[in-house]
Coordinates of C-alpha atoms in Angstrom, one line a residue:
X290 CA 68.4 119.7 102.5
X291 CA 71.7 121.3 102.7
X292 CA 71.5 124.7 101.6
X293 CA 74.8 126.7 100.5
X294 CA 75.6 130.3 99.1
X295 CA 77.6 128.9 95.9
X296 CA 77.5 125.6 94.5
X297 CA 80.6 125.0 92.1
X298 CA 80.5 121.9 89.8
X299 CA 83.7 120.8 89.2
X300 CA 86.8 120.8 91.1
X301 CA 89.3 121.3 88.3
X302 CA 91.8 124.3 88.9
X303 CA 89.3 126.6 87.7
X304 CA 86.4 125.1 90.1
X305 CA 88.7 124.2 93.4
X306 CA 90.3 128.6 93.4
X307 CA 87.0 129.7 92.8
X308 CA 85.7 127.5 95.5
X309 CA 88.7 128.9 98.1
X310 CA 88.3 132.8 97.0
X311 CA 84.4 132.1 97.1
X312 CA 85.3 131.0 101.0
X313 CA 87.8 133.5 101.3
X314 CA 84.9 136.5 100.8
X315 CA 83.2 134.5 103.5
X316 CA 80.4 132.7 101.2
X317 CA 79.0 129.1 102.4
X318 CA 80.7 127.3 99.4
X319 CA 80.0 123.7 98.3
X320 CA 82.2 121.7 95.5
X321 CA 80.4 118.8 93.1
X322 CA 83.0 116.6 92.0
X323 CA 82.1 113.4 90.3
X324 CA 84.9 111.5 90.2
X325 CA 86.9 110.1 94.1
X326 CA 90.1 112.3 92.8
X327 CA 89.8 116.6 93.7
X328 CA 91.7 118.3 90.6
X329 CA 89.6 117.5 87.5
X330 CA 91.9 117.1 84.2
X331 CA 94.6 119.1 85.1
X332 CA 96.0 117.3 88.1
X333 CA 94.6 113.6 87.8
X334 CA 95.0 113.3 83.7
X335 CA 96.8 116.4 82.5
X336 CA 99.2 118.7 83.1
X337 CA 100.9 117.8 86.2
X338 CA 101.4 113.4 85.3
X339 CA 102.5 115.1 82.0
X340 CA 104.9 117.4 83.6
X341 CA 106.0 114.6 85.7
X342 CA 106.7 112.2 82.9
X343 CA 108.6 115.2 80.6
X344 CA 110.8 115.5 84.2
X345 CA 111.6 112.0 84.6
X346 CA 112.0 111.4 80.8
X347 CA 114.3 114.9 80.7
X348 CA 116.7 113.5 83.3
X349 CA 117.1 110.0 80.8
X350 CA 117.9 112.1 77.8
X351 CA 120.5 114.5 79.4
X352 CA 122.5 111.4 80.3
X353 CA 123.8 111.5 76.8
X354 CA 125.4 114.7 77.3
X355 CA 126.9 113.7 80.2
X356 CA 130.1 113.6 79.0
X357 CA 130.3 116.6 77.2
X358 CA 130.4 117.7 81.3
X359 CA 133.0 115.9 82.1
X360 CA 130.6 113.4 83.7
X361 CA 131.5 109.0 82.7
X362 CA 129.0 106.9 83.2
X363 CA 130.0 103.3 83.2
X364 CA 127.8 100.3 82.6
X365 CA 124.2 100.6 81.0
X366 CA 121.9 103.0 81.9
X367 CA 118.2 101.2 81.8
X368 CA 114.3 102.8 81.8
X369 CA 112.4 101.3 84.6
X370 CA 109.0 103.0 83.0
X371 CA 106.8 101.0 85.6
X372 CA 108.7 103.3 88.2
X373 CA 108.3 106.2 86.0
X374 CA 105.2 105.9 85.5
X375 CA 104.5 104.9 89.5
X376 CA 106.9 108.3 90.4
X377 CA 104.2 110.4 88.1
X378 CA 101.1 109.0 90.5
X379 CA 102.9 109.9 93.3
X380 CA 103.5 113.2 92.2
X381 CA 99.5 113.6 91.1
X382 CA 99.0 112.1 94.6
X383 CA 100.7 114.6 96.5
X384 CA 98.7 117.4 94.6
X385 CA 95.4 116.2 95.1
X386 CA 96.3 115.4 98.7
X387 CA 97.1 119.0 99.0
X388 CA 93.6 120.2 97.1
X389 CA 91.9 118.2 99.8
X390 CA 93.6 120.3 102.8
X391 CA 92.6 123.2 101.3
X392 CA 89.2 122.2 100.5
X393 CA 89.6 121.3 104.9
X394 CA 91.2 124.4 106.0
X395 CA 88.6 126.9 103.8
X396 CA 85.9 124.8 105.0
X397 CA 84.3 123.9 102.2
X398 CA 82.3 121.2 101.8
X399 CA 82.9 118.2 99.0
X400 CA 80.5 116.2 97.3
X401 CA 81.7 113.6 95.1
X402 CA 78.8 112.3 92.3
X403 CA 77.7 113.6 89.4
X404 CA 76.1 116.9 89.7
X405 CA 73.2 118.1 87.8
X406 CA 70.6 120.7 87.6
X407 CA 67.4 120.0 89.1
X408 CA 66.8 123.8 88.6
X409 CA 68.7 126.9 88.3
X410 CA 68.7 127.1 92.3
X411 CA 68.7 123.2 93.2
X412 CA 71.1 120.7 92.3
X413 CA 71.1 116.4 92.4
X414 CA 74.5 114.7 93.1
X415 CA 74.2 111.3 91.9
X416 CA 76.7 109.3 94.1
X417 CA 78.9 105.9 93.0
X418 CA 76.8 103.9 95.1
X419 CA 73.7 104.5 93.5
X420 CA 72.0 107.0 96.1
X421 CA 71.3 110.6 95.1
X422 CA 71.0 113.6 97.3
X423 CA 69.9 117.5 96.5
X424 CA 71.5 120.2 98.2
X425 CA 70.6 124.1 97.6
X426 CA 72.2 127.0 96.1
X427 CA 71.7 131.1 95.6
X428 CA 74.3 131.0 92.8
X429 CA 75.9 127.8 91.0
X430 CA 79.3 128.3 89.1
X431 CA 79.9 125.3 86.1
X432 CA 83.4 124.3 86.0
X433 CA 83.2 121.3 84.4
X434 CA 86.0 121.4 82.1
X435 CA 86.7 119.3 78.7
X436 CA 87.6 115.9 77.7
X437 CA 89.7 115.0 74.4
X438 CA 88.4 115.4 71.0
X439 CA 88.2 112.9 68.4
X440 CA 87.7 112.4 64.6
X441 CA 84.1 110.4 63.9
X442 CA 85.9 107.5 62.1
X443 CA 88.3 106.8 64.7
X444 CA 87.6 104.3 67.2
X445 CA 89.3 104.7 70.6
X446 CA 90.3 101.7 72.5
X447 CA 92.2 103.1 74.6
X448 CA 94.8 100.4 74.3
X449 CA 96.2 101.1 71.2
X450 CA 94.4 103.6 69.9
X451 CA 94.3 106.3 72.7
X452 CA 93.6 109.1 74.1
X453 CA 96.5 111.5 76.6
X454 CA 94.6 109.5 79.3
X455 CA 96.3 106.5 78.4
X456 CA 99.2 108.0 77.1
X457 CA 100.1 109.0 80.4
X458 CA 100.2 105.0 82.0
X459 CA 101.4 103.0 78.8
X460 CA 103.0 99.8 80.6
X461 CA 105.7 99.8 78.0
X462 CA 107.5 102.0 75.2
X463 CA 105.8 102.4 72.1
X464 CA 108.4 100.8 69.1
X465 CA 106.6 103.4 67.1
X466 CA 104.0 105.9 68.4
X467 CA 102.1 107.8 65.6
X468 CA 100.7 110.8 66.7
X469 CA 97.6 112.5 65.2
X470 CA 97.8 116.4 66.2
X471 CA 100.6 118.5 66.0
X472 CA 99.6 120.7 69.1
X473 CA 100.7 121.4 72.9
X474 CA 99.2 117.8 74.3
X475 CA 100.7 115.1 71.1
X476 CA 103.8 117.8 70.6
X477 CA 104.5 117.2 75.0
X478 CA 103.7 113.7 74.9
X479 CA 105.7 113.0 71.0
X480 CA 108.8 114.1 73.1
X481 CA 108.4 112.3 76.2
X482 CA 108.6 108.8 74.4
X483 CA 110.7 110.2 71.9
X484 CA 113.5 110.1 74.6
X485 CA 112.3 106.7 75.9
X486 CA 112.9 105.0 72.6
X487 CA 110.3 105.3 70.8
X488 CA 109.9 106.6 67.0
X489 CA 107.9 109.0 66.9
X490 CA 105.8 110.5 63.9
X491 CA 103.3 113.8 63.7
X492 CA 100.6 113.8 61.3
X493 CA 99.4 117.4 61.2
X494 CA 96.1 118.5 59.5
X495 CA 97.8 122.3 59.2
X496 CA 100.4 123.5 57.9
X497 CA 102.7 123.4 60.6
X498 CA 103.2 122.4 64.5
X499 CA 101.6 123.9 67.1
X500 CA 99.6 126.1 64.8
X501 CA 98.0 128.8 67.3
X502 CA 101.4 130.0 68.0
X503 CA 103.3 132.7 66.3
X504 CA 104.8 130.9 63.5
X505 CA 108.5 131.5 64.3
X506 CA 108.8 129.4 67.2
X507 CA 106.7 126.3 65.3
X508 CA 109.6 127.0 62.8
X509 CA 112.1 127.0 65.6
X510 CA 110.7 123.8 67.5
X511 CA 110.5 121.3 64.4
X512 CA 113.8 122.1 63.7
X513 CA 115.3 120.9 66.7
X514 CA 113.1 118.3 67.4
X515 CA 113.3 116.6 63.9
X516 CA 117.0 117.3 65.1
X517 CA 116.3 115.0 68.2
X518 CA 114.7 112.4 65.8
X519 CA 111.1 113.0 65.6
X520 CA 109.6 112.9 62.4
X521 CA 106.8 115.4 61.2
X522 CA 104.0 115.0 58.5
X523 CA 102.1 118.2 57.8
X524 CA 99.6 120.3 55.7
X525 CA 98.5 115.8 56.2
X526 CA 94.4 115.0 56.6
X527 CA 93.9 112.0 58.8
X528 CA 91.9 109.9 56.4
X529 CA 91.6 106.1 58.6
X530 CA 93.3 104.8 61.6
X531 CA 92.7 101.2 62.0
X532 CA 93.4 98.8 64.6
X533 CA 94.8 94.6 63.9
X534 CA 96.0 93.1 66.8
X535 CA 99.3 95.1 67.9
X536 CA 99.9 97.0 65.0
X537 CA 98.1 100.4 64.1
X538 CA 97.6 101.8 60.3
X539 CA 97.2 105.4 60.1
X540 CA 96.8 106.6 56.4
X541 CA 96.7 110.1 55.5
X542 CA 96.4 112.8 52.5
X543 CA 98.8 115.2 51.8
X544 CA 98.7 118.5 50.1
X545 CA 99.0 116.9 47.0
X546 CA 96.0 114.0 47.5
X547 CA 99.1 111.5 47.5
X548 CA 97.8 109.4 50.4
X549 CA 100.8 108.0 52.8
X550 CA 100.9 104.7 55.4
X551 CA 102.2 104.7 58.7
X552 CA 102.8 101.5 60.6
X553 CA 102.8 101.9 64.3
X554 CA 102.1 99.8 67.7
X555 CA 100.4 103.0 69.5
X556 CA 98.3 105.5 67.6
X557 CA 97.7 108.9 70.0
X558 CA 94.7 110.9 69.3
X559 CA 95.7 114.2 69.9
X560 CA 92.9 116.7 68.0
X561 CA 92.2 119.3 70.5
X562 CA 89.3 119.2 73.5
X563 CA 85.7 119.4 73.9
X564 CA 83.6 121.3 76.5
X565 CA 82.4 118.7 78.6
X566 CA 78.8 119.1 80.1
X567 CA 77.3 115.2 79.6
X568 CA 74.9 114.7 82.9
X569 CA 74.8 118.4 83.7
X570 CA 71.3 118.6 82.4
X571 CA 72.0 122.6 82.1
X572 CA 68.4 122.6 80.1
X573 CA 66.6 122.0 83.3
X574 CA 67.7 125.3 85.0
X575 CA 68.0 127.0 81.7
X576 CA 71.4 127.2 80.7
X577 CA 71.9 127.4 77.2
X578 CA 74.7 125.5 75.7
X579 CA 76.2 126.8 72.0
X580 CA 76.3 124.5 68.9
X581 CA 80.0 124.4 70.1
X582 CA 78.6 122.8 73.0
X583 CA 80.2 125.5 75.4
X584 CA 78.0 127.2 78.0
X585 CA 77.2 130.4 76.3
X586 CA 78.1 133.6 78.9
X587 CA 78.5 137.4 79.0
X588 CA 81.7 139.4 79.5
X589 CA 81.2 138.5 83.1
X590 CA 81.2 134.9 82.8
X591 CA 77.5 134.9 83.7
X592 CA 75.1 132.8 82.0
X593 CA 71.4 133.8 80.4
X594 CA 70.2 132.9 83.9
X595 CA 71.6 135.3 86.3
X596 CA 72.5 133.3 89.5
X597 CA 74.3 130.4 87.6
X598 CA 78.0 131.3 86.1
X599 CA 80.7 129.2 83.6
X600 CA 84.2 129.0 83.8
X601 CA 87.9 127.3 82.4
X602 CA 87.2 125.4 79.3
X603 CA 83.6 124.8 79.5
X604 CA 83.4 128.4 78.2
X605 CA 84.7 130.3 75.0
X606 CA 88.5 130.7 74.9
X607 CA 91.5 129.2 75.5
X608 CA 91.5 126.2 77.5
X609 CA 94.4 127.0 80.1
X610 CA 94.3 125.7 83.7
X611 CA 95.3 129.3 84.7
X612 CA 92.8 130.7 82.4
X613 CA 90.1 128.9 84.3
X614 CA 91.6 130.0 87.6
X615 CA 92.0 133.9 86.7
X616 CA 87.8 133.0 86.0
X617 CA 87.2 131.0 88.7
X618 CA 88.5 134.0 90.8
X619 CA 86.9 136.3 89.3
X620 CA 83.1 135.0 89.5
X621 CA 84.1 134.8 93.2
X622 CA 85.0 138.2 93.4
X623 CA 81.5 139.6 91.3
X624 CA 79.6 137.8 93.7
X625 CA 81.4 139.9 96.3
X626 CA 80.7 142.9 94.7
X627 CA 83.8 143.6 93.4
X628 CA 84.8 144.4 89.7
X629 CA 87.5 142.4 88.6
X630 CA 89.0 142.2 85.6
X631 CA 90.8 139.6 83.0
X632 CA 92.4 141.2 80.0
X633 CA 92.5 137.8 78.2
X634 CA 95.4 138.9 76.0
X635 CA 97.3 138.4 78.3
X636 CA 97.1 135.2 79.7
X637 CA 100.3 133.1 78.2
X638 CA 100.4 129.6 76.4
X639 CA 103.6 127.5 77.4
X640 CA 104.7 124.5 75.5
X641 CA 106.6 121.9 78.0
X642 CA 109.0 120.4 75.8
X643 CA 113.1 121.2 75.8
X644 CA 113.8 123.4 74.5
X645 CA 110.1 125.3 76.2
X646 CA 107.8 127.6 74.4
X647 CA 106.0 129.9 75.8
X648 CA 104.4 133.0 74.3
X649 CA 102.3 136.0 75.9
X650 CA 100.2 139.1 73.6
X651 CA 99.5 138.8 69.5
X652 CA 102.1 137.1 67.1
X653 CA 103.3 138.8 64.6
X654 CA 100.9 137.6 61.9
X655 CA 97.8 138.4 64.1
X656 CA 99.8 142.1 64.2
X657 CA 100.2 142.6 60.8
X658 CA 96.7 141.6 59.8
X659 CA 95.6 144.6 62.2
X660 CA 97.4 146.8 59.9
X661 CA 99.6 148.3 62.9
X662 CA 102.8 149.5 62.1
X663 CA 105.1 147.5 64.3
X664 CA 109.0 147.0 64.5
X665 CA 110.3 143.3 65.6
X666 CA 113.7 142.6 67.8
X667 CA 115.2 139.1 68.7
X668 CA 117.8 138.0 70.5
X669 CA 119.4 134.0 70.3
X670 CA 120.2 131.8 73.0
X671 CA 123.0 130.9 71.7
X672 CA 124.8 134.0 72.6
X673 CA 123.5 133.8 75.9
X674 CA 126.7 132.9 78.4
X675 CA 124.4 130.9 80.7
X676 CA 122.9 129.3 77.6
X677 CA 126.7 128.5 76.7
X678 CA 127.1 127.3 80.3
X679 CA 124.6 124.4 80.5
X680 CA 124.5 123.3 76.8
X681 CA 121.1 124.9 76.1
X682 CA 121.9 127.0 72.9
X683 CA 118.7 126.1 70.9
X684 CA 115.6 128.9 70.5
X685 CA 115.9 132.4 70.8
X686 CA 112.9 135.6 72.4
X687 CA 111.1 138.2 69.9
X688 CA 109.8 140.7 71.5
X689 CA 107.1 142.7 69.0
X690 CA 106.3 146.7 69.5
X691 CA 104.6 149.3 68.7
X692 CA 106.4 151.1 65.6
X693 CA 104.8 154.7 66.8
X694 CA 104.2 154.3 70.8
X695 CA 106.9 151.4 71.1
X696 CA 104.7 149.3 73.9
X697 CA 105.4 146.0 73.7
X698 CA 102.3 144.1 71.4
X699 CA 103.9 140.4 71.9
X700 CA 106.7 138.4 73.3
X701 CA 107.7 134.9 72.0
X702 CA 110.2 132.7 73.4
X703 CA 111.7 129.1 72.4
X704 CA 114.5 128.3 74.7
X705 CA 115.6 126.7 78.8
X706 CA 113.2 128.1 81.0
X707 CA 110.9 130.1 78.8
X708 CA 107.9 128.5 81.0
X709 CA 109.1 130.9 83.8
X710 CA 110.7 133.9 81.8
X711 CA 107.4 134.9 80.0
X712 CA 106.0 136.0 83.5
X713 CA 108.2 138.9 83.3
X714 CA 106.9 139.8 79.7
X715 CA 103.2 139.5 81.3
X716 CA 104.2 141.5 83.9
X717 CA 105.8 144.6 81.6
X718 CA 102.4 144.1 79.1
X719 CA 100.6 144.4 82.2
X720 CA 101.8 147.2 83.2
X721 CA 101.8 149.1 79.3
X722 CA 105.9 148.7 79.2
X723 CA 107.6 149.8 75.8
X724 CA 110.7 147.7 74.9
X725 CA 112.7 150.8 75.9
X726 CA 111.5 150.2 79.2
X727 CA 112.2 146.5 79.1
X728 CA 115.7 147.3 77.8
X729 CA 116.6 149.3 80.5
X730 CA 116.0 147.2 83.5
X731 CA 118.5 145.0 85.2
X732 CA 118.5 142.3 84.4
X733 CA 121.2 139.6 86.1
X734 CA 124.5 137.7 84.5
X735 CA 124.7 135.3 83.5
X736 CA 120.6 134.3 83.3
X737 CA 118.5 132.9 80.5
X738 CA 116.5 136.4 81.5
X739 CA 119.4 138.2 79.8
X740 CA 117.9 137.3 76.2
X741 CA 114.8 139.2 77.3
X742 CA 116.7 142.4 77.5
X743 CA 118.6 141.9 74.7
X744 CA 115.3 141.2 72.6
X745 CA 114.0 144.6 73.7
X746 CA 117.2 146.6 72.9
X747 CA 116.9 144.7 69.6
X748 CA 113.7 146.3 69.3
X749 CA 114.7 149.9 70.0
X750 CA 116.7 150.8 67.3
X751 CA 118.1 147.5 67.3
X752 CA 120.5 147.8 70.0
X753 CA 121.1 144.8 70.9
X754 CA 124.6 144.5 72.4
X755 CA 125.7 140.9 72.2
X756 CA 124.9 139.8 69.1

């Protein structure tokens, strides 16, 4: 029996980095992986194919601006989405090509089946060919990730009615895709075929898009994309989605109890994620699992039996590939000895659409509700020069302080390259910066960064000097 130091199940991001910095602090480390493919949802079925499609999809929409560059384009420009499509494997491909070489070059040794508990220190792998083999642990780490969600009345077929999985490799544009959930995964995906062809409609159980954000930039982001066509139903309950032939009715209940029709060819079911622990048999070394079905653990990601630990979105909070890799380093580093640390306000949400959103720290509705006095600035892309430069005027950031101390409580952006700029707001939260001291860094010209600075000056004394 092969016997290792840690045992991680799961080789999503938050399974494969804890697996390195588990090798890196020079502990025997084993990976479970059930599927062929290293990555888990992120890389195979999630955020990079989806990032790969928003890319190639971008490109195709900015043709029609074109001109306003100076830039003719003669004859007709055509989707080839079977290319598209083929150019987002390659691009997963070349990831999980480069998860096995590390996986090689920190010596760690893969197992793909499905892996289970025989006991907390023993675990079965249950290969594709039908034999099984146990290998030996001191401490196990579950990083098993989630799968989508759906509503009990909904049946997935996965070829109409479907999942992100499928959205990713549709073999043609939907005529008209309607999308049920208004968040990160249907909101990234809406847009995609939105610039493709497709009609597009949102049927949102709340009150507005992407709900968990700080209301101004859901305000911000319907606006311009009803503005690029897509068509929004909210404060709407799902009430039946049914399935004949081609053709997909989705009816739902407004605020009202007016029920409405859609008529679409594609219906995406876009509700959120579950934890996903089927097989795991976590009962058998003990683990106990929440009526939420998420692995119950401590502040230090440690489950109620001491030498097995959870991580990424098998476990309470947001489910964010870099969420489960700050976690998957940090279990790593306990083992060592160490005492690291994840202050989980700080991890940042992005939206990949275009304009992006991104947003780091408490909105300013979770701010007031605390009761803390607090002062707002903002600053508009629009009077950005770059922004002027390239044709990207839409969104603006809002930075939130501190009305007594002025340190910086939040920042939310909507705007070209807000995906990258809220690093620098994590950074200055990091590091306990007041807007004063945001305001007062350099910041280059002409950048997108510029709207930073001028968000903080906006929020001392409302300085702001180009607006």
């Amino acid at each position: 029996m092969s016997s290792f130091d840690v045992v991680i199940i799961g080789s999503g991001p938050g399974g494969y980095v804890s697996a390195i910095r588990c090798a890196q602090l020079g502990f025997k480390t084993a990976i479970v992986e059930k599927y062929n493919s290293l990555g888990g949802t992120c890389l195979n079925v999630g955020c990079i194919p989806s990032k790969a499609l928003l890319s190639s999809s971008h490109h195709y929409a900015e043709i029609a601006h074109f001109a306003d560059h100076g830039i003719e384009v003669s004859g007709d420009v055509k989707i080839n989405l079977e290319k598209m499509i083929a150019r987002k494997q390659a691009v997963v491909d070349q990831t999980v090509g480069g998860i096995n070489y590390l996986m090689d070059k920190n010596k760690i040794t893969v197992f793909n089946g499905l892996g289970s508990f025989v006991d907390a220190t023993h675990i079965a792998v249950a290969k594709a060919d039908g034999t099984s083999e146990t290998i030996e642990t001191k401490y196990a780490v579950i990083a098993t990730g989630s799968k989508p969600s759906s509503l009990p009345f909904i049946k997935i077929d996965k070829e109409r009615i479907i999942t992100s999985t499928e959205a990713l490799a549709l073999k043609e544009v939907p005529k008209h895709l309607v999308i049920i959930g208004g968040g990160v995964i249907g909101i990234e995906l809406g847009q995609v075929y939105l610039r493709l062809g497709a009609q597009v409609s949102v049927v949102e159980f709340m009150d507005r898009i992407i709900p968990g954000m700080d209301s101004s930039l859901s305000k911000e982001l319907t606006k311009v994309l009803k503005k690029q066509g897509m068509k929004f139903y909210v404060s709407h309950k799902v009430k039946s989605v049914e399935r004949n032939g081609d053709a997909v009715t989705v009816q739902a209940e407004n605020a009202k109890g007016e029920t409405i029709t859609l008529e679409g060819d594609y219906s995406l079911v876009s509700v959120g994620r579950r934890p996903y622990t089927d097989g795991l048999n976590a009962d058998k070394a003990g683990v106990k699992i929440s009526d939420r079905g998420q692995v119950e653990v401590n502040d230090h990601l440690q489950t109620n039996v001491p030498n097995i630990y959870a991580i990424g979105d098998v476990v309470r909070g947001a489910m964010l590939a870099h969420k489960a890799e700050e976690e998957g380093t940090m279990v790593a580093e306990i083992l060592a000895g160490q005492k690291p640390h994840i202050d989980y306000n700080l991890i940042p949400g992005v939206v990949y659409t275009w304009p992006e959103v991104a947003a780091v720290g408490q909105t300013e509705e979770q701010v007031k509700a605390s009761g803390t006095e607090y002062k707002v600035g903002s600053f508009p892309f629009k009077a950005l020069g770059r922004a002027r430069a390239s044709g990207d005027l839409d969104g603006f950031v809002k930075i939130i302080a501190d009305a007594k101390t002025d340190e910086v409580l939040g920042v939310h952006m909507i705007g070209a390259r807000t995906a990258d700029l809220i690093a620098e707001a994590v950074t200055a939260m990091e590091f306990k910066a007041s807007a004063e001291d945001i305001s007062r860094m350099s910041h280059a010209h002409p950048t997108f960064a510029e709207a930073v600075k001028e968000a903080a000056l906006a929020a001392t004394d409302n300085r702001a000097l180009h607006v």
